Amino acid sequence: MVSSEERNLALLSHVLCIILGVLAPLIIWLIKKDESAYIAEHAKESLNFQISMIIYSFVAGILCFAVIGFVLLPLLGIFALIVIIIASVRASKGQMYEYPLTIRLIK
């Protein structure tokens, strides 16, 4: 059974990335990876997603020269916000969540 503290920290690893980007899940993962597998998995998943979004945003930014990037950038932002909310809800319920379209660089 996952404790409420674990659920809250897992939730924060998703929600705080809206403000702090990769820093929030990275810090939570580095501090808690040896203490809680549940927190570590959520923070790692959030971190991988944030890194993926940075890569996708960079590509979309380059594609702004071809106009398509102006459409892709807002869509990426909306997509990221939606899946972060879904991941946060799952974390608060004690469930795992895998972000779609995520490059899993940290295993």
CSV table of C-alpha atoms in Angstrom, one decimal:
chain,number,residue,atom,x,y,z
A,1,MET,CA,0.0,0.0,0.0
A,2,VAL,CA,1.3,3.4,-0.9
A,3,SER,CA,1.3,6.0,1.9
A,4,SER,CA,-0.3,9.4,1.6
A,5,GLU,CA,3.2,11.0,1.8
A,6,GLU,CA,4.4,8.9,-1.1
A,7,ARG,CA,1.3,9.8,-3.1
A,8,ASN,CA,1.8,13.5,-2.4
A,9,LEU,CA,5.4,13.5,-3.4
A,10,ALA,CA,4.6,11.6,-6.6
A,11,LEU,CA,1.8,14.1,-7.3
A,12,LEU,CA,4.3,17.0,-6.7
A,13,SER,CA,6.8,15.5,-9.2
A,14,HIS,CA,4.1,16.0,-11.9
A,15,VAL,CA,2.4,19.3,-10.8
A,16,LEU,CA,5.6,21.2,-10.0
A,17,CYS,CA,7.0,20.7,-13.4
A,18,ILE,CA,4.4,23.2,-14.7
A,19,ILE,CA,6.4,25.9,-12.9
A,20,LEU,CA,9.9,24.4,-12.4
A,21,GLY,CA,10.2,22.2,-15.6
A,22,VAL,CA,12.7,19.4,-15.2
A,23,LEU,CA,14.0,20.6,-11.8
A,24,ALA,CA,11.1,19.4,-9.7
A,25,PRO,CA,11.0,15.8,-10.8
A,26,LEU,CA,14.9,15.7,-11.0
A,27,ILE,CA,15.2,16.9,-7.4
A,28,ILE,CA,12.5,14.6,-6.1
A,29,TRP,CA,13.9,11.6,-8.0
A,30,LEU,CA,17.5,12.2,-6.7
A,31,ILE,CA,16.3,12.6,-3.1
A,32,LYS,CA,13.7,9.8,-2.9
A,33,LYS,CA,14.9,7.2,-5.5
A,34,ASP,CA,16.4,5.0,-2.8
A,35,GLU,CA,13.6,5.4,-0.3
A,36,SER,CA,10.4,4.8,-2.4
A,37,ALA,CA,10.1,2.9,-5.6
A,38,TYR,CA,6.7,4.5,-6.1
A,39,ILE,CA,8.0,8.1,-5.8
A,40,ALA,CA,11.1,7.2,-7.9
A,41,GLU,CA,9.0,5.8,-10.8
A,42,HIS,CA,6.7,8.8,-10.9
A,43,ALA,CA,9.5,11.3,-10.7
A,44,LYS,CA,11.5,9.4,-13.4
A,45,GLU,CA,8.4,9.3,-15.7
A,46,SER,CA,7.8,13.0,-15.2
A,47,LEU,CA,11.5,13.8,-15.8
A,48,ASN,CA,11.5,11.7,-19.0
A,49,PHE,CA,8.4,13.5,-20.2
A,50,GLN,CA,9.8,16.9,-19.5
A,51,ILE,CA,13.0,16.1,-21.4
A,52,SER,CA,10.9,14.8,-24.3
A,53,MET,CA,8.8,18.0,-24.3
A,54,ILE,CA,12.0,20.1,-24.4
A,55,ILE,CA,13.2,18.1,-27.5
A,56,TYR,CA,9.8,18.3,-29.2
A,57,SER,CA,9.5,22.1,-28.4
A,58,PHE,CA,13.0,22.7,-29.9
A,59,VAL,CA,12.0,20.9,-33.1
A,60,ALA,CA,8.7,22.8,-33.2
A,61,GLY,CA,10.6,26.0,-32.7
A,62,ILE,CA,12.9,25.2,-35.7
A,63,LEU,CA,9.7,24.4,-37.7
A,64,CYS,CA,8.4,27.9,-37.1
A,65,PHE,CA,10.5,28.8,-40.1
A,66,ALA,CA,8.2,26.5,-42.1
A,67,VAL,CA,5.1,28.0,-40.3
A,68,ILE,CA,4.0,24.6,-39.0
A,69,GLY,CA,5.9,25.2,-35.8
A,70,PHE,CA,3.5,28.0,-34.9
A,71,VAL,CA,0.7,25.4,-34.8
A,72,LEU,CA,2.8,22.7,-33.1
A,73,LEU,CA,4.1,24.8,-30.2
A,74,PRO,CA,0.6,25.6,-28.7
A,75,LEU,CA,-0.6,22.1,-29.4
A,76,LEU,CA,2.4,20.7,-27.5
A,77,GLY,CA,1.6,23.0,-24.5
A,78,ILE,CA,-2.0,22.0,-24.4
A,79,PHE,CA,-1.0,18.3,-24.7
A,80,ALA,CA,1.5,18.6,-21.9
A,81,LEU,CA,-0.9,20.3,-19.6
A,82,ILE,CA,-3.6,17.6,-20.2
A,83,VAL,CA,-1.3,14.6,-19.6
A,84,ILE,CA,0.3,16.3,-16.6
A,85,ILE,CA,-3.2,16.6,-15.0
A,86,ILE,CA,-3.9,13.0,-15.8
A,87,ALA,CA,-0.6,11.9,-14.3
A,88,SER,CA,-1.2,14.0,-11.2
A,89,VAL,CA,-4.7,12.4,-10.6
A,90,ARG,CA,-3.2,8.9,-11.1
A,91,ALA,CA,-0.4,9.7,-8.6
A,92,SER,CA,-2.8,11.0,-6.0
A,93,LYS,CA,-4.8,7.8,-6.3
A,94,GLY,CA,-1.7,5.6,-5.9
A,95,GLN,CA,-1.7,4.4,-9.5
A,96,MET,CA,1.2,4.4,-12.0
A,97,TYR,CA,1.0,6.4,-15.2
A,98,GLU,CA,3.1,6.3,-18.4
A,99,TYR,CA,3.1,9.5,-20.4
A,100,PRO,CA,2.5,9.1,-24.1
A,101,LEU,CA,5.1,10.1,-26.6
A,102,THR,CA,7.8,10.0,-24.0
A,103,ILE,CA,11.4,9.2,-24.8
A,104,ARG,CA,12.6,7.2,-21.8
A,105,LEU,CA,16.2,8.3,-21.4
A,106,ILE,CA,16.3,7.7,-17.7
A,107,LYS,CA,15.6,4.1,-16.9
